[in-house]
Short mmCIF file of C-alpha atoms in Angstrom, two decimals:
data_model
loop_
_atom_site.label_atom_id
_atom_site.label_comp_id
_atom_site.label_asym_id
_atom_site.label_seq_id
_atom_site.Cartn_x
_atom_site.Cartn_y
_atom_site.Cartn_z
CA MET A 25 2.15 -0.16 -13.19
CA ARG A 26 1.38 -3.37 -11.34
CA TYR A 27 -1.94 -4.13 -9.69
CA ARG A 28 -2.84 -6.06 -6.56
CA VAL A 29 -6.16 -7.26 -5.15
CA LEU A 30 -7.40 -4.99 -2.37
CA GLY A 31 -7.96 -7.26 0.63
CA GLY A 32 -10.86 -9.60 0.04
CA THR A 33 -12.80 -7.15 -2.14
CA GLY A 34 -11.78 -8.59 -5.50
CA ILE A 35 -10.95 -5.04 -6.63
CA GLU A 36 -7.58 -4.64 -8.33
CA VAL A 37 -5.71 -1.45 -7.52
CA SER A 38 -2.42 0.00 -8.68
CA THR A 39 0.53 -0.42 -6.33
CA HIS A 40 0.84 3.37 -6.33
CA CYS A 41 -2.21 5.22 -5.01
CA LEU A 42 -2.59 8.94 -5.71
CA GLY A 43 -3.10 10.69 -2.39
CA THR A 44 -4.68 14.14 -2.56
CA MET A 45 -4.03 15.66 0.86
CA MET A 46 -1.96 18.37 -0.87
CA PHE A 47 -4.88 19.41 -3.11
CA GLY A 48 -6.49 22.65 -1.99
CA ALA A 49 -5.64 25.45 0.41
CA VAL A 50 -3.31 23.34 2.57
CA GLY A 51 -1.05 22.49 -0.37
CA ASN A 52 -1.79 23.41 -3.99
CA PRO A 53 -4.77 25.78 -4.36
CA ASP A 54 -4.65 25.69 -8.19
CA HIS A 55 -7.56 23.41 -9.12
CA GLN A 56 -6.51 23.11 -12.75
CA GLU A 57 -2.99 22.05 -11.88
CA CYS A 58 -4.33 19.50 -9.42
CA ALA A 59 -6.59 18.12 -12.16
CA ARG A 60 -3.55 17.78 -14.42
CA ILE A 61 -1.84 15.78 -11.67
CA VAL A 62 -4.84 13.44 -11.49
CA HIS A 63 -4.97 12.99 -15.27
CA ALA A 64 -1.20 12.40 -15.50
CA ALA A 65 -1.41 9.72 -12.81
CA LEU A 66 -4.26 7.97 -14.64
CA ASP A 67 -2.34 8.13 -17.90
CA ARG A 68 0.61 6.42 -16.16
CA GLY A 69 -1.57 3.51 -15.05
CA VAL A 70 -2.59 4.64 -11.56
CA ASN A 71 -6.21 3.61 -10.99
CA PHE A 72 -6.44 4.28 -7.24
CA VAL A 73 -7.17 7.75 -5.80
CA ASP A 74 -7.42 8.48 -2.07
CA THR A 75 -8.80 11.61 -0.43
CA ALA A 76 -10.68 12.58 2.75
CA ASP A 77 -13.49 14.93 3.69
CA MET A 78 -11.21 16.92 6.02
CA TYR A 79 -8.45 17.61 3.48
CA SER A 80 -8.57 21.39 3.03
CA ALA A 81 -12.05 21.29 4.62
CA GLY A 82 -13.60 19.41 1.70
CA GLU A 83 -11.79 21.28 -1.07
CA SER A 84 -9.67 18.25 -1.97
CA GLU A 85 -12.79 16.15 -2.58
CA GLU A 86 -14.21 18.93 -4.75
CA ILE A 87 -11.02 19.04 -6.85
CA VAL A 88 -10.97 15.26 -7.25
CA GLY A 89 -14.65 15.25 -8.22
CA LYS A 90 -14.09 17.81 -10.97
CA ALA A 91 -10.92 16.09 -12.21
CA LEU A 92 -12.66 12.72 -12.57
CA GLN A 93 -15.53 13.95 -14.69
CA GLY A 94 -15.62 11.68 -17.74
CA ARG A 95 -13.07 9.28 -16.20
CA ARG A 96 -14.84 8.15 -13.04
CA ASP A 97 -15.15 4.53 -14.17
CA GLU A 98 -11.36 4.28 -14.59
CA VAL A 99 -10.78 4.90 -10.89
CA VAL A 100 -11.08 3.07 -7.61
CA LEU A 101 -12.08 6.07 -5.50
CA ALA A 102 -11.41 6.17 -1.76
CA THR A 103 -12.25 8.80 0.83
CA LYS A 104 -12.41 9.03 4.61
CA VAL A 105 -14.61 10.25 7.47
CA HIS A 106 -14.02 11.02 11.15
CA PHE A 107 -12.42 14.41 11.78
CA PRO A 108 -14.64 17.43 12.63
CA MET A 109 -16.11 19.23 9.63
CA GLY A 110 -17.47 22.28 11.42
CA GLU A 111 -18.18 23.91 14.75
CA GLY A 112 -20.35 22.32 17.40
CA PRO A 113 -20.94 18.76 18.62
CA ASN A 114 -21.81 15.82 16.37
CA ARG A 115 -19.94 17.21 13.34
CA GLY A 116 -17.37 14.43 13.35
CA GLY A 117 -16.58 11.02 14.81
CA ASN A 118 -17.74 7.52 13.91
CA SER A 119 -21.40 7.59 14.95
CA ARG A 120 -24.27 6.53 12.70
CA ARG A 121 -25.68 10.04 12.91
CA TRP A 122 -22.54 11.66 11.54
CA ILE A 123 -21.51 9.03 8.99
CA VAL A 124 -24.95 9.06 7.32
CA ARG A 125 -24.63 12.80 6.79
CA ALA A 126 -20.91 12.85 5.97
CA VAL A 127 -21.17 10.26 3.19
CA GLU A 128 -23.79 12.35 1.42
CA ASP A 129 -21.56 15.43 1.68
CA SER A 130 -18.62 13.47 0.23
CA LEU A 131 -20.70 12.08 -2.63
CA ARG A 132 -21.84 15.60 -3.50
CA ARG A 133 -18.31 17.05 -3.43
CA LEU A 134 -16.92 14.11 -5.41
CA ARG A 135 -19.72 14.39 -8.00
CA THR A 136 -20.37 10.67 -7.93
CA ASP A 137 -23.08 8.25 -6.89
CA ARG A 138 -20.77 5.76 -5.15
CA ILE A 139 -17.51 5.56 -3.21
CA ASP A 140 -15.42 2.47 -3.85
CA LEU A 141 -13.61 2.49 -0.49
CA TYR A 142 -14.97 4.47 2.48
CA GLN A 143 -12.53 4.60 5.38
CA ILE A 144 -12.87 5.48 9.05
CA HIS A 145 -10.05 7.99 9.39
CA ARG A 146 -9.27 7.32 13.08
CA PRO A 147 -10.74 5.31 15.95
CA ASP A 148 -13.48 6.90 18.05
CA HIS A 149 -13.64 5.29 21.45
CA ARG A 150 -16.80 7.21 22.32
CA THR A 151 -18.67 5.17 19.71
CA ASP A 152 -19.21 1.42 19.92
CA VAL A 153 -17.50 -0.12 16.90
CA GLU A 154 -20.64 -2.22 16.39
CA GLU A 155 -22.56 0.97 15.57
CA THR A 156 -19.89 2.05 13.09
CA LEU A 157 -19.76 -1.34 11.33
CA SER A 158 -23.56 -1.47 11.24
CA VAL A 159 -24.01 1.86 9.47
CA LEU A 160 -21.19 1.08 7.04
CA GLY A 161 -22.91 -2.18 6.16
CA ASP A 162 -26.15 -0.28 5.56
CA LEU A 163 -24.32 2.09 3.19
CA VAL A 164 -22.96 -0.89 1.24
CA ARG A 165 -26.46 -2.32 0.89
CA ALA A 166 -27.76 1.09 -0.19
CA GLY A 167 -25.13 1.20 -2.94
CA LYS A 168 -23.54 4.41 -1.66
CA ILE A 169 -20.23 2.69 -0.90
CA ARG A 170 -18.76 -0.51 -2.32
CA SER A 171 -16.48 -1.50 0.57
CA PHE A 172 -15.02 0.04 3.70
CA GLY A 173 -11.87 0.12 5.79
CA CYS A 174 -10.04 2.06 8.49
CA SER A 175 -6.99 4.24 8.86
CA THR A 176 -4.31 4.36 11.57
CA PHE A 177 -6.09 1.94 13.89
CA PRO A 178 -4.00 0.35 16.67
CA PRO A 179 -3.79 -3.43 16.36
CA ALA A 180 -6.05 -3.98 19.37
CA ASP A 181 -8.77 -1.92 17.68
CA LEU A 182 -8.37 -3.91 14.47
CA VAL A 183 -8.82 -7.17 16.35
CA GLU A 184 -11.81 -5.83 18.28
CA ALA A 185 -13.48 -4.68 15.07
CA HIS A 186 -13.02 -8.09 13.42
CA TRP A 187 -14.22 -9.89 16.55
CA THR A 188 -17.30 -7.67 16.71
CA ALA A 189 -18.09 -8.20 13.03
CA GLU A 190 -17.86 -11.97 13.46
CA ARG A 191 -19.95 -12.12 16.64
CA ARG A 192 -22.61 -9.71 15.36
CA ALA A 193 -22.73 -11.00 11.77
CA LEU A 194 -21.68 -7.61 10.42
CA PRO A 195 -19.48 -6.82 7.41
CA LYS A 196 -15.87 -6.17 8.37
CA PHE A 197 -13.14 -3.68 7.66
CA ARG A 198 -11.47 -4.75 4.41
CA THR A 199 -8.50 -2.38 4.55
CA GLU A 200 -6.20 -0.55 6.94
CA GLN A 201 -4.23 2.61 6.10
CA PRO A 202 -1.20 2.96 8.44
CA PRO A 203 1.84 5.25 8.27
CA TYR A 204 4.88 3.28 7.08
CA SER A 205 8.26 4.45 5.86
CA LEU A 206 11.99 3.89 6.10
CA LEU A 207 11.96 5.98 9.29
CA ALA A 208 8.65 4.74 10.72
CA ARG A 209 8.72 0.94 10.88
CA GLY A 210 6.79 0.36 14.08
CA VAL A 211 3.78 -1.07 12.23
CA GLU A 212 5.90 -4.05 11.19
CA THR A 213 5.64 -5.39 14.74
CA THR A 214 1.88 -5.71 15.08
CA VAL A 215 -0.30 -3.73 12.66
CA LEU A 216 0.94 -5.33 9.44
CA PRO A 217 0.90 -8.91 10.81
CA VAL A 218 -2.62 -8.39 12.19
CA ALA A 219 -3.85 -6.95 8.90
CA ARG A 220 -2.33 -9.83 6.98
CA ARG A 221 -3.80 -12.41 9.34
CA HIS A 222 -7.27 -10.98 8.78
CA GLY A 223 -6.89 -10.68 5.02
CA MET A 224 -6.98 -6.89 4.99
CA GLY A 225 -5.62 -4.80 2.16
CA VAL A 226 -3.03 -2.28 3.35
CA LEU A 227 -2.57 1.25 1.95
CA THR A 228 0.44 2.90 3.54
CA TRP A 229 0.79 6.65 3.91
CA SER A 230 3.63 9.13 4.48
CA PRO A 231 6.36 7.19 2.63
CA LEU A 232 8.48 10.36 2.57
CA ALA A 233 8.12 10.91 6.34
CA SER A 234 6.82 14.47 6.05
CA GLY A 235 9.74 15.45 3.85
CA PHE A 236 12.61 13.82 5.74
CA LEU A 237 13.01 11.32 2.89
CA THR A 238 12.96 13.88 0.08
CA GLY A 239 16.60 14.80 0.68
CA ARG A 240 15.58 18.34 1.61
CA TYR A 241 16.73 17.99 5.21
CA ARG A 242 20.41 17.14 5.54
CA ARG A 243 22.83 16.82 8.46
CA SER A 244 25.22 19.26 6.79
CA GLY A 245 22.57 21.81 5.80
CA THR A 246 20.53 24.48 7.53
CA ILE A 247 16.97 23.51 8.41
CA ASP A 248 14.52 26.41 8.18
CA LEU A 249 12.09 26.00 11.07
CA SER A 250 9.99 28.97 9.95
CA SER A 251 8.46 27.52 6.77
CA GLY A 252 6.73 24.41 5.46
CA ARG A 253 6.07 21.42 7.67
CA ALA A 254 8.93 22.39 9.95
CA ALA A 255 7.06 25.55 10.92
CA LEU A 256 4.00 23.53 11.97
CA THR A 257 5.92 21.12 14.22
CA PRO A 258 9.42 22.54 14.75
CA HIS A 259 10.20 20.07 17.53
CA ARG A 260 10.10 17.27 14.96
CA PHE A 261 12.70 18.94 12.74
CA ASP A 262 14.94 20.93 15.11
CA PRO A 263 18.47 19.52 14.60
CA ALA A 264 19.40 20.58 18.13
CA LEU A 265 17.30 17.68 19.46
CA PRO A 266 19.03 14.27 19.65
CA GLU A 267 16.05 12.37 18.24
CA ASN A 268 16.12 14.55 15.11
CA LEU A 269 19.85 14.03 14.69
CA ARG A 270 19.21 10.28 14.62
CA LYS A 271 16.77 10.81 11.74
CA LEU A 272 19.27 12.95 9.86
CA ASP A 273 22.04 10.39 10.39
CA ALA A 274 19.76 7.68 8.96
CA VAL A 275 18.87 9.93 6.02
CA GLU A 276 22.55 10.36 5.10
CA GLN A 277 23.06 6.60 5.05
CA LEU A 278 19.87 6.05 3.05
CA ILE A 279 20.95 8.64 0.48
CA GLU A 280 24.23 6.74 0.09
CA LEU A 281 22.29 3.50 -0.45
CA ALA A 282 19.96 5.11 -2.99
CA GLU A 283 22.87 6.60 -4.94
CA GLY A 284 24.56 3.20 -4.99
CA LEU A 285 21.44 1.83 -6.66
CA GLY A 286 21.45 4.68 -9.17
CA ARG A 287 18.24 6.06 -7.70
CA THR A 288 16.96 9.02 -5.72
CA LEU A 289 16.07 8.92 -2.03
CA PRO A 290 12.33 9.47 -2.73
CA GLU A 291 12.35 6.56 -5.20
CA LEU A 292 13.95 4.34 -2.56
CA ALA A 293 11.45 5.55 0.06
CA VAL A 294 8.38 4.78 -2.06
CA ALA A 295 9.70 1.37 -3.14
CA PHE A 296 10.39 0.27 0.42
CA PRO A 297 6.79 -0.27 1.72
CA LEU A 298 5.88 -2.29 -1.37
CA ALA A 299 8.51 -4.90 -0.50
CA HIS A 300 6.49 -5.95 2.57
CA PRO A 301 4.11 -8.85 1.80
CA ALA A 302 1.25 -7.24 3.76
CA VAL A 303 1.24 -4.01 1.73
CA THR A 304 -1.13 -3.64 -1.21
CA SER A 305 -0.47 -0.06 -2.29
CA VAL A 306 1.61 2.93 -1.20
CA ILE A 307 0.00 6.37 -1.18
CA ILE A 308 2.01 9.11 -2.85
CA GLY A 309 0.88 12.68 -2.19
CA PRO A 310 2.45 15.04 -4.74
CA ARG A 311 1.82 18.77 -4.59
CA THR A 312 3.11 19.41 -8.11
CA LEU A 313 3.22 17.59 -11.44
CA ASP A 314 7.01 17.38 -11.25
CA GLN A 315 6.79 15.64 -7.89
CA LEU A 316 4.33 13.10 -9.32
CA THR A 317 6.58 12.42 -12.31
CA GLY A 318 9.64 11.92 -10.11
CA LEU A 319 7.83 9.42 -7.89
CA LEU A 320 6.26 7.45 -10.74
CA ASP A 321 9.56 7.29 -12.60
CA GLY A 322 10.83 5.09 -9.76
CA ALA A 323 7.99 2.59 -10.01
CA ASP A 324 10.26 -0.04 -11.59
CA LEU A 325 12.73 -0.05 -8.69
CA VAL A 326 13.22 -3.53 -7.24
CA LEU A 327 14.84 -3.73 -3.81
CA ASP A 328 16.79 -6.99 -3.59
CA ASP A 329 17.68 -8.73 -0.33
CA ALA A 330 21.03 -6.96 -0.12
CA ALA A 331 19.36 -3.54 -0.26
CA LEU A 332 16.73 -4.54 2.29
CA ASP A 333 19.42 -5.95 4.59
CA ARG A 334 21.25 -2.63 4.42
CA ILE A 335 18.04 -0.77 5.25
CA ASP A 336 17.60 -3.07 8.27
CA GLU A 337 21.09 -2.09 9.43
CA ILE A 338 20.31 1.62 9.13
CA VAL A 339 16.83 1.48 10.70
CA PRO A 340 16.17 -1.84 12.47
CA PRO A 341 12.84 -3.59 11.74
CA GLY A 342 9.98 -2.43 13.96
CA THR A 343 11.81 0.80 14.88
CA ASP A 344 10.24 4.25 14.77
CA LEU A 345 12.76 7.04 14.34
CA TYR A 346 9.91 9.24 13.22
CA ARG A 347 6.28 9.24 14.38
CA ALA A 348 4.27 10.05 11.28
CA ASP A 349 0.92 10.62 12.93
CA GLY A 350 1.81 13.62 15.07
CA ALA A 351 -1.72 15.04 14.93
CA TRP A 352 -3.48 12.15 16.66
CA GLN A 353 -2.76 10.25 19.83
CA SER A 354 -4.58 7.27 21.28
CA PRO A 355 -6.89 8.23 24.17
CA ALA A 356 -5.22 5.41 26.10
CA LEU A 357 -2.09 7.59 26.37
CA ALA A 358 -3.88 10.57 27.90
CA PRO A 359 -2.84 11.15 31.56
CA ALA A 360 -6.36 10.51 32.85
CA ALA A 361 -6.43 7.09 31.16
CA ARG A 362 -3.12 5.84 32.61
CA ARG A 363 -3.08 7.40 36.08
CA ARG A 364 -5.17 6.17 38.97
CA PRO A 365 -6.70 8.77 41.29
CA LEU A 366 -4.00 10.10 43.60
CA ALA A 367 -5.50 8.45 46.70
CA GLU A 368 -5.40 4.99 45.07
CA ARG A 369 -1.81 4.89 43.79
CA ALA A 370 -0.02 3.55 46.86
CA ALA A 371 0.05 -0.13 47.81
CA ALA A 372 -0.96 0.71 51.39
CA ASP A 373 -2.49 3.60 53.31
CA ALA A 374 -0.05 6.26 54.35
#
């Protein structure tokens, strides 16, 4: 396992990061098996573990906390805050009020006295980013977190956060965690260049594109829309839709490329983000020990220029055939944010 420096933190992390979204009720409810996955990853050289308070409503953090007992110092531990963690107002978001409480809850579930990387899971345009950066800086000084970053921030929000930190003499986001895969390359246009320009470490998520790059969904096969991820968002998997056929066509060509390299499609998919110079680590999120083993077995795959050129032919750079973050949409895209009042839309009075 290779290691890279995480942004400007000086912390070295493995190029594979163990993501734990599948730990708990949403994925694998067997705590002991999940612990075995954690221990197997550590034994293979992975020293970077990423979770979030909202994964299985805190259960994932609890599993990770138990699994790391006696091995906490081996791990660069990352978690996230933002999404609602209960009913009622002020139980989520990026405000000082919520973050101060949420970090204590995460520390308790993780059974630790510090978090190495605390990430803002999504932007919150109701909260001034100055307030968010200020409380995160206070948590660093208090020793509760070592560094902090953000996840799935649009490039404009990244720039605003860095500008605010500079103007207000506040500590800045050190990392960004965007979705990036063979089918979701939109971040290559702006997010990755912005992160690189500001010296941010980049942890990419969803390398398997919600299962499209596992080889499970094929053009020639039957896609069951009643189970798994397809049941949650059938419109993203329904082969009757032209946009999904384009994904399946790309998958067939990528499988052919992977087989020509003597590799599996998942191995190709996980290797691809690491070829980009802005990317520090790719998050893999296995649900079973076999899935972890299969992904780590491909860690030595080197994609040469010929392979990357072929990938560019199949899915052009900067192209999104698949939108990974289907659960969150920028408030700027809401109808109320992009439509003037009806009476003000014409260039002249009727």
